[in-house]
PDB file of C-alpha atoms and ligand atoms in Angstrom:
ATOM      1  CA  MET X 631     117.813 126.588  84.535  1.00  0.00           C
ATOM      2  CA  ILE X 632     119.995 126.005  87.569  1.00  0.00           C
ATOM      3  CA  LEU X 633     119.915 129.692  88.477  1.00  0.00           C
ATOM      4  CA  ALA X 634     116.128 129.703  88.166  1.00  0.00           C
ATOM      5  CA  LEU X 635     115.902 126.684  90.462  1.00  0.00           C
ATOM      6  CA  LEU X 636     118.134 128.373  93.009  1.00  0.00           C
ATOM      7  CA  ALA X 637     116.282 131.676  92.913  1.00  0.00           C
ATOM      8  CA  CYS X 638     112.707 130.471  93.368  1.00  0.00           C
ATOM      9  CA  GLY X 639     111.285 128.158  95.981  1.00  0.00           C
ATOM     10  CA  PRO X 640     110.116 124.821  94.615  1.00  0.00           C
ATOM     11  CA  HIS X 641     106.527 124.449  93.496  1.00  0.00           C
ATOM     12  CA  LEU X 642     105.372 121.446  95.520  1.00  0.00           C
ATOM     13  CA  PRO X 643     102.976 118.771  94.284  1.00  0.00           C
ATOM     14  CA  PRO X 644      99.792 118.225  96.374  1.00  0.00           C
ATOM     15  CA  ALA X 645     100.171 116.022  99.467  1.00  0.00           C
ATOM     16  CA  PRO X 646      98.802 112.469  99.177  1.00  0.00           C
ATOM     17  CA  ASP X 647      95.593 111.540 101.002  1.00  0.00           C
ATOM     18  CA  LEU X 648      96.762 109.089 103.662  1.00  0.00           C
ATOM     19  CA  GLY X 649      93.579 107.965 105.409  1.00  0.00           C
ATOM     20  CA  GLU X 650      93.842 106.256 108.793  1.00  0.00           C
ATOM     21  CA  LEU X 651      97.334 105.173 109.833  1.00  0.00           C
ATOM     22  CA  VAL X 652      97.591 101.468 110.741  1.00  0.00           C
ATOM     23  CA  LEU X 653     100.999 100.303 111.944  1.00  0.00           C
ATOM     24  CA  PRO X 654     102.243  96.726 111.485  1.00  0.00           C
ATOM     25  CA  ALA X 655     102.280  94.405 114.499  1.00  0.00           C
ATOM     26  CA  PRO X 656     105.588  93.968 116.365  1.00  0.00           C
ATOM     27  CA  VAL X 657     107.747  90.963 115.428  1.00  0.00           C
ATOM     28  CA  GLU X 658     110.051  89.258 117.922  1.00  0.00           C
ATOM     29  CA  GLY X 659     113.550  88.063 117.294  1.00  0.00           C
ATOM     30  CA  LEU X 660     115.344  90.582 115.098  1.00  0.00           C
ATOM     31  CA  LYS X 661     118.401  92.479 116.359  1.00  0.00           C
ATOM     32  CA  VAL X 662     119.274  95.800 114.695  1.00  0.00           C
ATOM     33  CA  ARG X 663     122.585  97.662 114.706  1.00  0.00           C
ATOM     34  CA  GLY X 664     123.975 100.543 112.697  1.00  0.00           C
ATOM     35  CA  ALA X 665     127.489 101.704 111.872  1.00  0.00           C
ATOM     36  CA  VAL X 666     128.887 104.824 110.272  1.00  0.00           C
ATOM     37  CA  VAL X 667     131.467 103.612 107.760  1.00  0.00           C
ATOM     38  CA  ALA X 668     132.313 107.030 106.308  1.00  0.00           C
ATOM     39  CA  THR X 669     131.349 110.699 106.559  1.00  0.00           C
ATOM     40  CA  THR X 670     130.869 113.469 104.020  1.00  0.00           C
ATOM     41  CA  LYS X 671     130.458 117.193 104.252  1.00  0.00           C
ATOM     42  CA  MET X 672     126.829 118.309 104.240  1.00  0.00           C
ATOM     43  CA  SER X 673     125.876 121.526 102.497  1.00  0.00           C
ATOM     44  CA  PRO X 674     122.686 122.995 104.034  1.00  0.00           C
ATOM     45  CA  HIS X 675     121.731 124.515 100.653  1.00  0.00           C
ATOM     46  CA  LEU X 676     121.851 121.114  98.993  1.00  0.00           C
ATOM     47  CA  ALA X 677     120.391 119.087 101.864  1.00  0.00           C
ATOM     48  CA  VAL X 678     117.042 120.862 101.978  1.00  0.00           C
ATOM     49  CA  ALA X 679     115.264 123.660 100.074  1.00  0.00           C
ATOM     50  CA  GLY X 680     115.928 126.965 101.812  1.00  0.00           C
ATOM     51  CA  GLY X 681     118.457 125.284 104.107  1.00  0.00           C
ATOM     52  CA  GLU X 682     120.774 127.653 105.939  1.00  0.00           C
ATOM     53  CA  LYS X 683     121.446 125.944 109.258  1.00  0.00           C
ATOM     54  CA  HIS X 684     125.037 124.702 109.618  1.00  0.00           C
ATOM     55  CA  LEU X 685     125.242 120.927 109.406  1.00  0.00           C
ATOM     56  CA  ALA X 686     127.910 118.696 110.912  1.00  0.00           C
ATOM     57  CA  ARG X 687     129.400 116.025 108.652  1.00  0.00           C
ATOM     58  CA  GLY X 688     126.871 113.508 107.422  1.00  0.00           C
ATOM     59  CA  PRO X 689     127.085 109.798 108.266  1.00  0.00           C
ATOM     60  CA  ILE X 690     127.199 107.080 105.634  1.00  0.00           C
ATOM     61  CA  TRP X 691     125.367 104.213 107.310  1.00  0.00           C
ATOM     62  CA  VAL X 692     125.286 100.477 107.052  1.00  0.00           C
ATOM     63  CA  PHE X 693     122.505  98.825 109.083  1.00  0.00           C
ATOM     64  CA  VAL X 694     123.038  95.262 110.254  1.00  0.00           C
ATOM     65  CA  LEU X 695     120.130  92.965 111.051  1.00  0.00           C
ATOM     66  CA  GLU X 696     120.558  89.637 112.817  1.00  0.00           C
ATOM     67  CA  HIS X 697     117.593  87.650 111.620  1.00  0.00           C
ATOM     68  CA  PRO X 698     116.651  84.509 113.584  1.00  0.00           C
ATOM     69  CA  THR X 699     116.441  82.292 110.485  1.00  0.00           C
ATOM     70  CA  GLU X 700     117.858  84.318 107.576  1.00  0.00           C
ATOM     71  CA  GLY X 701     121.147  85.186 109.283  1.00  0.00           C
ATOM     72  CA  LEU X 702     122.864  88.516 108.706  1.00  0.00           C
ATOM     73  CA  VAL X 703     121.038  91.043 106.562  1.00  0.00           C
ATOM     74  CA  LEU X 704     122.528  94.431 105.639  1.00  0.00           C
ATOM     75  CA  VAL X 705     120.428  97.430 104.750  1.00  0.00           C
ATOM     76  CA  ASP X 706     122.731  99.331 102.367  1.00  0.00           C
ATOM     77  CA  ALA X 707     126.424  98.585 102.174  1.00  0.00           C
ATOM     78  CA  GLY X 708     128.068 102.022 102.348  1.00  0.00           C
ATOM     79  CA  TYR X 709     131.532 102.203 100.888  1.00  0.00           C
ATOM     80  CA  GLY X 710     133.673  99.109 101.284  1.00  0.00           C
ATOM     81  CA  ARG X 711     137.262  97.963 101.463  1.00  0.00           C
ATOM     82  CA  ARG X 712     138.062  99.236  97.990  1.00  0.00           C
ATOM     83  CA  THR X 713     137.230 102.780  99.088  1.00  0.00           C
ATOM     84  CA  ALA X 714     139.130 102.305 102.343  1.00  0.00           C
ATOM     85  CA  ALA X 715     142.162 101.298 100.248  1.00  0.00           C
ATOM     86  CA  ASP X 716     141.839 104.161  97.746  1.00  0.00           C
ATOM     87  CA  PRO X 717     138.791 106.441  97.413  1.00  0.00           C
ATOM     88  CA  LYS X 718     140.120 107.658  94.063  1.00  0.00           C
ATOM     89  CA  ASP X 719     139.748 104.094  92.772  1.00  0.00           C
ATOM     90  CA  TYR X 720     136.165 103.932  94.109  1.00  0.00           C
ATOM     91  CA  PRO X 721     133.981 106.026  94.005  1.00  0.00           C
ATOM     92  CA  GLY X 722     136.569 108.039  92.040  1.00  0.00           C
ATOM     93  CA  GLY X 723     138.270 111.406  92.328  1.00  0.00           C
ATOM     94  CA  PHE X 724     135.222 113.501  91.395  1.00  0.00           C
ATOM     95  CA  ALA X 725     132.934 111.993  94.050  1.00  0.00           C
ATOM     96  CA  THR X 726     135.678 111.933  96.673  1.00  0.00           C
ATOM     97  CA  ARG X 727     136.363 115.656  96.161  1.00  0.00           C
ATOM     98  CA  THR X 728     132.777 116.851  95.881  1.00  0.00           C
ATOM     99  CA  LEU X 729     131.680 114.870  98.952  1.00  0.00           C
ATOM    100  CA  ASP X 730     134.898 115.558 100.901  1.00  0.00           C
ATOM    101  CA  LEU X 731     134.695 111.843 101.648  1.00  0.00           C
ATOM    102  CA  GLN X 732     136.404 110.525 104.781  1.00  0.00           C
ATOM    103  CA  MET X 733     136.386 106.756 105.009  1.00  0.00           C
ATOM    104  CA  GLY X 734     136.278 104.882 108.323  1.00  0.00           C
ATOM    105  CA  ARG X 735     136.279 101.108 108.803  1.00  0.00           C
ATOM    106  CA  PRO X 736     134.173  99.335 106.185  1.00  0.00           C
ATOM    107  CA  MET X 737     131.425  96.930 107.288  1.00  0.00           C
ATOM    108  CA  ALA X 738     133.395  93.910 106.062  1.00  0.00           C
ATOM    109  CA  ASP X 739     135.959  94.736 108.786  1.00  0.00           C
ATOM    110  CA  LEU X 740     133.483  95.914 111.445  1.00  0.00           C
ATOM    111  CA  LEU X 741     131.653  92.574 111.464  1.00  0.00           C
ATOM    112  CA  ALA X 742     134.515  91.053 113.468  1.00  0.00           C
ATOM    113  CA  ASP X 743     133.305  93.211 116.393  1.00  0.00           C
ATOM    114  CA  ILE X 744     130.170  91.028 116.611  1.00  0.00           C
ATOM    115  CA  GLY X 745     131.991  87.768 115.898  1.00  0.00           C
ATOM    116  CA  LYS X 746     130.971  87.605 112.227  1.00  0.00           C
ATOM    117  CA  THR X 747     132.681  87.603 108.852  1.00  0.00           C
ATOM    118  CA  PRO X 748     131.617  88.877 105.405  1.00  0.00           C
ATOM    119  CA  ASP X 749     130.650  85.298 104.489  1.00  0.00           C
ATOM    120  CA  ASP X 750     127.956  85.420 107.198  1.00  0.00           C
ATOM    121  CA  VAL X 751     126.075  88.131 105.291  1.00  0.00           C
ATOM    122  CA  ARG X 752     123.227  86.354 103.512  1.00  0.00           C
ATOM    123  CA  HIS X 753     121.253  89.318 102.156  1.00  0.00           C
ATOM    124  CA  ILE X 754     121.873  92.968 101.286  1.00  0.00           C
ATOM    125  CA  VAL X 755     118.840  95.185 100.792  1.00  0.00           C
ATOM    126  CA  LEU X 756     119.716  98.376  98.900  1.00  0.00           C
ATOM    127  CA  THR X 757     117.670 101.538  99.238  1.00  0.00           C
ATOM    128  CA  HIS X 758     119.212 102.677  95.933  1.00  0.00           C
ATOM    129  CA  VAL X 759     122.303 102.307  93.781  1.00  0.00           C
ATOM    130  CA  HIS X 760     124.221 105.487  94.612  1.00  0.00           C
ATOM    131  CA  THR X 761     127.829 104.631  95.418  1.00  0.00           C
ATOM    132  CA  ASP X 762     127.602 105.688  99.082  1.00  0.00           C
ATOM    133  CA  HIS X 763     124.833 103.121  99.651  1.00  0.00           C
ATOM    134  CA  ALA X 764     125.841 100.342  97.283  1.00  0.00           C
ATOM    135  CA  GLY X 765     129.625 100.465  96.760  1.00  0.00           C
ATOM    136  CA  GLY X 766     130.334  98.078  99.630  1.00  0.00           C
ATOM    137  CA  VAL X 767     128.416  95.153  98.058  1.00  0.00           C
ATOM    138  CA  GLN X 768     131.713  94.064  96.524  1.00  0.00           C
ATOM    139  CA  ASP X 769     132.884  92.849  99.938  1.00  0.00           C
ATOM    140  CA  PHE X 770     129.991  90.370 100.199  1.00  0.00           C
ATOM    141  CA  PRO X 771     130.105  88.244  97.040  1.00  0.00           C
ATOM    142  CA  ASN X 772     127.928  85.468  98.530  1.00  0.00           C
ATOM    143  CA  ALA X 773     125.078  87.704  99.694  1.00  0.00           C
ATOM    144  CA  THR X 774     121.793  87.903  97.796  1.00  0.00           C
ATOM    145  CA  LEU X 775     121.271  91.478  96.588  1.00  0.00           C
ATOM    146  CA  TRP X 776     117.774  92.909  96.862  1.00  0.00           C
ATOM    147  CA  VAL X 777     117.335  96.036  94.772  1.00  0.00           C
ATOM    148  CA  SER X 778     114.437  97.411  92.745  1.00  0.00           C
ATOM    149  CA  GLY X 779     114.427  96.225  89.140  1.00  0.00           C
ATOM    150  CA  THR X 780     114.243  99.845  88.030  1.00  0.00           C
ATOM    151  CA  ASP X 781     117.350 100.916  89.937  1.00  0.00           C
ATOM    152  CA  TRP X 782     119.207  97.774  88.914  1.00  0.00           C
ATOM    153  CA  ASP X 783     118.713  98.575  85.224  1.00  0.00           C
ATOM    154  CA  TRP X 784     119.455 102.271  85.715  1.00  0.00           C
ATOM    155  CA  GLY X 785     122.523 101.483  87.811  1.00  0.00           C
ATOM    156  CA  ARG X 786     124.278  99.421  85.165  1.00  0.00           C
ATOM    157  CA  LYS X 787     125.548 102.590  83.510  1.00  0.00           C
ATOM    158  CA  LYS X 788     128.277 104.760  84.974  1.00  0.00           C
ATOM    159  CA  ARG X 789     126.730 108.134  85.835  1.00  0.00           C
ATOM    160  CA  THR X 790     129.418 110.221  87.472  1.00  0.00           C
ATOM    161  CA  LEU X 791     127.249 113.303  88.138  1.00  0.00           C
ATOM    162  CA  HIS X 792     124.455 111.111  89.511  1.00  0.00           C
ATOM    163  CA  GLY X 793     126.723 109.138  91.848  1.00  0.00           C
ATOM    164  CA  VAL X 794     126.510 105.787  90.059  1.00  0.00           C
ATOM    165  CA  GLU X 795     129.636 103.669  89.547  1.00  0.00           C
ATOM    166  CA  PRO X 796     128.602 100.137  88.565  1.00  0.00           C
ATOM    167  CA  SER X 797     132.024  98.463  88.718  1.00  0.00           C
ATOM    168  CA  ALA X 798     131.154  97.510  92.332  1.00  0.00           C
ATOM    169  CA  TRP X 799     128.305  95.228  91.212  1.00  0.00           C
ATOM    170  CA  GLU X 800     129.393  94.225  87.721  1.00  0.00           C
ATOM    171  CA  GLY X 801     128.542  90.594  87.019  1.00  0.00           C
ATOM    172  CA  ARG X 802     126.316  90.304  90.116  1.00  0.00           C
ATOM    173  CA  GLU X 803     122.802  88.927  90.023  1.00  0.00           C
ATOM    174  CA  ALA X 804     120.076  90.639  92.012  1.00  0.00           C
ATOM    175  CA  ARG X 805     116.567  89.901  93.178  1.00  0.00           C
ATOM    176  CA  HIS X 806     113.832  92.461  92.666  1.00  0.00           C
ATOM    177  CA  PRO X 807     110.927  92.897  95.109  1.00  0.00           C
ATOM    178  CA  ASP X 808     107.493  92.846  93.494  1.00  0.00           C
ATOM    179  CA  TYR X 809     105.709  95.098  96.046  1.00  0.00           C
ATOM    180  CA  ASP X 810     102.522  93.032  95.965  1.00  0.00           C
ATOM    181  CA  ASP X 811     102.009  92.576  99.724  1.00  0.00           C
ATOM    182  CA  GLY X 812      99.595  95.516 100.020  1.00  0.00           C
ATOM    183  CA  PRO X 813      99.854  98.745 102.008  1.00  0.00           C
ATOM    184  CA  VAL X 814     102.020  99.168 105.112  1.00  0.00           C
ATOM    185  CA  GLY X 815     101.542 102.134 107.474  1.00  0.00           C
ATOM    186  CA  PRO X 816     101.138 105.237 105.298  1.00  0.00           C
ATOM    187  CA  PHE X 817     102.630 103.564 102.210  1.00  0.00           C
ATOM    188  CA  ALA X 818     100.439 102.175  99.452  1.00  0.00           C
ATOM    189  CA  ALA X 819     102.501  99.075  98.602  1.00  0.00           C
ATOM    190  CA  HIS X 820     105.312  96.933  99.933  1.00  0.00           C
ATOM    191  CA  ALA X 821     107.098  93.607  99.642  1.00  0.00           C
ATOM    192  CA  ASP X 822     107.579  91.490 102.774  1.00  0.00           C
ATOM    193  CA  LEU X 823     110.985  90.050 101.857  1.00  0.00           C
ATOM    194  CA  PHE X 824     111.050  87.076 104.206  1.00  0.00           C
ATOM    195  CA  GLY X 825     107.297  86.684 104.702  1.00  0.00           C
ATOM    196  CA  ASP X 826     107.525  87.318 108.451  1.00  0.00           C
ATOM    197  CA  GLY X 827     107.152  91.111 108.635  1.00  0.00           C
ATOM    198  CA  THR X 828     110.749  91.712 109.717  1.00  0.00           C
ATOM    199  CA  VAL X 829     111.996  93.380 106.530  1.00  0.00           C
ATOM    200  CA  ARG X 830     109.570  95.178 104.235  1.00  0.00           C
ATOM    201  CA  VAL X 831     110.539  97.264 101.243  1.00  0.00           C
ATOM    202  CA  VAL X 832     108.403 100.112  99.983  1.00  0.00           C
ATOM    203  CA  PRO X 833     108.724 101.648  96.512  1.00  0.00           C
ATOM    204  CA  ALA X 834     109.799 105.293  96.894  1.00  0.00           C
ATOM    205  CA  PRO X 835     110.948 106.465  93.452  1.00  0.00           C
ATOM    206  CA  GLY X 836     112.291 109.934  92.767  1.00  0.00           C
ATOM    207  CA  HIS X 837     115.762 110.334  94.258  1.00  0.00           C
ATOM    208  CA  THR X 838     116.722 107.557  91.860  1.00  0.00           C
ATOM    209  CA  PRO X 839     114.181 105.944  89.512  1.00  0.00           C
ATOM    210  CA  GLY X 840     113.844 102.878  91.740  1.00  0.00           C
ATOM    211  CA  SER X 841     114.600 104.054  95.278  1.00  0.00           C
ATOM    212  CA  GLN X 842     113.016 102.080  98.078  1.00  0.00           C
ATOM    213  CA  ILE X 843     112.361 102.606 101.783  1.00  0.00           C
ATOM    214  CA  VAL X 844     113.236  99.673 104.067  1.00  0.00           C
ATOM    215  CA  TRP X 845     110.916  99.139 107.057  1.00  0.00           C
ATOM    216  CA  VAL X 846     112.513  96.880 109.686  1.00  0.00           C
ATOM    217  CA  GLN X 847     110.707  95.464 112.728  1.00  0.00           C
ATOM    218  CA  GLY X 848     113.169  95.195 115.597  1.00  0.00           C
ATOM    219  CA  GLU X 849     112.463  93.554 118.944  1.00  0.00           C
ATOM    220  CA  GLN X 850     111.299  96.761 120.589  1.00  0.00           C
ATOM    221  CA  ARG X 851     110.848  99.268 117.793  1.00  0.00           C
ATOM    222  CA  SER X 852     110.515  99.547 114.077  1.00  0.00           C
ATOM    223  CA  PHE X 853     113.018 101.432 111.951  1.00  0.00           C
ATOM    224  CA  VAL X 854     111.989 103.106 108.734  1.00  0.00           C
ATOM    225  CA  PHE X 855     115.182 103.558 106.750  1.00  0.00           C
ATOM    226  CA  LEU X 856     114.384 106.231 104.197  1.00  0.00           C
ATOM    227  CA  GLY X 857     117.482 105.892 102.059  1.00  0.00           C
ATOM    228  CA  ASP X 858     117.871 109.299 100.427  1.00  0.00           C
ATOM    229  CA  VAL X 859     114.161 110.125 100.187  1.00  0.00           C
ATOM    230  CA  ALA X 860     115.389 112.678 102.747  1.00  0.00           C
ATOM    231  CA  TRP X 861     119.034 113.371 103.486  1.00  0.00           C
ATOM    232  CA  ILE X 862     118.384 115.152 106.795  1.00  0.00           C
ATOM    233  CA  ALA X 863     115.653 115.151 109.445  1.00  0.00           C
ATOM    234  CA  GLN X 864     114.441 118.648 108.530  1.00  0.00           C
ATOM    235  CA  GLY X 865     113.436 117.324 105.123  1.00  0.00           C
ATOM    236  CA  VAL X 866     111.002 114.867 106.725  1.00  0.00           C
ATOM    237  CA  GLU X 867     109.893 117.179 109.531  1.00  0.00           C
ATOM    238  CA  ASP X 868     108.997 120.051 107.195  1.00  0.00           C
ATOM    239  CA  VAL X 869     108.262 117.872 104.115  1.00  0.00           C
ATOM    240  CA  LEU X 870     110.842 119.821 102.148  1.00  0.00           C
ATOM    241  CA  PRO X 871     112.558 118.673  98.973  1.00  0.00           C
ATOM    242  CA  LYS X 872     116.301 119.007  98.602  1.00  0.00           C
ATOM    243  CA  GLY X 873     118.007 122.211  97.563  1.00  0.00           C
ATOM    244  CA  GLY X 874     117.711 123.506  94.001  1.00  0.00           C
ATOM    245  CA  LEU X 875     121.072 122.281  92.784  1.00  0.00           C
ATOM    246  CA  ALA X 876     120.410 118.767  94.119  1.00  0.00           C
ATOM    247  CA  ARG X 877     116.927 118.727  92.595  1.00  0.00           C
ATOM    248  CA  GLY X 878     118.182 120.011  89.274  1.00  0.00           C
ATOM    249  CA  LEU X 879     121.342 117.969  88.880  1.00  0.00           C
ATOM    250  CA  LEU X 880     121.332 114.913  91.104  1.00  0.00           C
ATOM    251  CA  GLU X 881     117.776 113.731  91.619  1.00  0.00           C
ATOM    252  CA  ASP X 882     115.875 111.772  89.000  1.00  0.00           C
ATOM    253  CA  ASP X 883     112.357 113.150  89.724  1.00  0.00           C
ATOM    254  CA  TRP X 884     112.117 115.166  92.914  1.00  0.00           C
ATOM    255  CA  LYS X 885     108.364 115.793  92.544  1.00  0.00           C
ATOM    256  CA  LEU X 886     107.712 112.071  92.468  1.00  0.00           C
ATOM    257  CA  GLU X 887     109.871 111.710  95.579  1.00  0.00           C
ATOM    258  CA  MET X 888     107.606 114.124  97.507  1.00  0.00           C
ATOM    259  CA  ASP X 889     104.911 111.440  97.723  1.00  0.00           C
ATOM    260  CA  ALA X 890     107.124 109.070  99.736  1.00  0.00           C
ATOM    261  CA  LEU X 891     108.420 112.002 101.796  1.00  0.00           C
ATOM    262  CA  ALA X 892     104.901 113.119 102.782  1.00  0.00           C
ATOM    263  CA  ARG X 893     104.006 109.551 103.731  1.00  0.00           C
ATOM    264  CA  ALA X 894     107.201 109.160 105.810  1.00  0.00           C
ATOM    265  CA  HIS X 895     106.341 112.438 107.565  1.00  0.00           C
ATOM    266  CA  ALA X 896     103.107 110.840 108.809  1.00  0.00           C
ATOM    267  CA  LEU X 897     105.217 108.362 110.813  1.00  0.00           C
ATOM    268  CA  LEU X 898     107.009 111.021 112.883  1.00  0.00           C
ATOM    269  CA  GLY X 899     106.032 110.810 116.529  1.00  0.00           C
ATOM    270  CA  GLN X 900     104.350 107.427 116.181  1.00  0.00           C
ATOM    271  CA  PRO X 901     105.191 105.317 119.258  1.00  0.00           C
ATOM    272  CA  GLY X 902     107.914 102.780 118.643  1.00  0.00           C
ATOM    273  CA  VAL X 903     108.691 104.025 115.129  1.00  0.00           C
ATOM    274  CA  GLU X 904     112.110 105.498 114.276  1.00  0.00           C
ATOM    275  CA  VAL X 905     112.244 107.305 110.954  1.00  0.00           C
ATOM    276  CA  VAL X 906     115.862 107.371 109.761  1.00  0.00           C
ATOM    277  CA  PRO X 907     116.884 109.759 106.936  1.00  0.00           C
ATOM    278  CA  GLY X 908     119.884 108.928 104.771  1.00  0.00           C
ATOM    279  CA  HIS X 909     122.521 111.205 106.250  1.00  0.00           C
ATOM    280  CA  GLU X 910     121.200 113.173 109.256  1.00  0.00           C
ATOM    281  CA  PRO X 911     124.285 114.297 111.245  1.00  0.00           C
ATOM    282  CA  THR X 912     122.549 114.211 114.658  1.00  0.00           C
ATOM    283  CA  ASP X 913     121.477 110.560 114.184  1.00  0.00           C
ATOM    284  CA  VAL X 914     125.006 109.576 115.204  1.00  0.00           C
ATOM    285  CA  ALA X 915     124.060 110.640 118.747  1.00  0.00           C
ATOM    286  CA  ARG X 916     120.415 109.442 118.544  1.00  0.00           C
ATOM    287  CA  PHE X 917     121.282 105.741 118.213  1.00  0.00           C
ATOM    288  CA  PRO X 918     123.705 103.578 120.232  1.00  0.00           C
ATOM    289  CA  MET X 919     127.236 103.402 118.855  1.00  0.00           C
ATOM    290  CA  TRP X 920     128.375 100.331 116.958  1.00  0.00           C
ATOM    291  CA  PRO X 921     128.423  97.510 117.965  1.00  0.00           C
ATOM    292  CA  GLN X 922     125.664  98.151 120.541  1.00  0.00           C
ATOM    293  CA  PRO X 923     122.247  96.911 119.396  1.00  0.00           C
ATOM    294  CA  TRP X 924     119.587  99.562 118.776  1.00  0.00           C
TER     295      TRP X 924
HETATM  296 ZN1  LIG N1130     121.495 108.861  97.130  1.00  0.00          ZN
END
């Protein structure tokens, strides 16, 4: 089956009918930053179907929002202090080897650069429960976790091949968005987490069963954090699924994921909208370096 997937191009599902694109109104008062807490090697064949272009190492991001009333909000948590201490302990030897994982400073340590501590983090919004997005939650025991109910259930079981290692969130409670705040931009449904339009989550299943996109309204621009709906920019630009091996082994339902990908594609080039794939190497140069605000 794997050989068949590698040999043929993917048969793509039909693109969704998007209608007229209406963007949400700007919201004042939110500051957005991003930090690369680790890097991994990026295989072009895995990153995108038909991919051949050499890719530099891929960033593992944590995005930090300073919300005027909710305090510090993280979008994804990357790997944390446990990985910095010993990657073989978390995410484990298999993931460390296959990703060629190189850990930098975890977010719990980086926060000192903006005069904050891990206790200041009030919320963590997870795009999905893969270790490179969720492992760092352990460093923020007082934060409220926001994760889809579907991913939370799915992520309770260790799934080494799928990149799930639940020891980082064992015993934690989580809140699950209900996506009943109507459409936003090209997406059919979303949840407005704080009721002020600053942080909206959009269901985007496929990469994992309960993946979500996080749409953040900054002071000047909005940021659409795709999680791993696309790993690299070419995936969104050309509306391409991941490579055959990734589709066959890692992703839960890549055809389902194409719906969110096609909708994210419609946002490219929209004024004031930054679409941010999960691990695009060139994004490290596109955005200001930590701790500069975006
Ligand atoms: Zn992932």
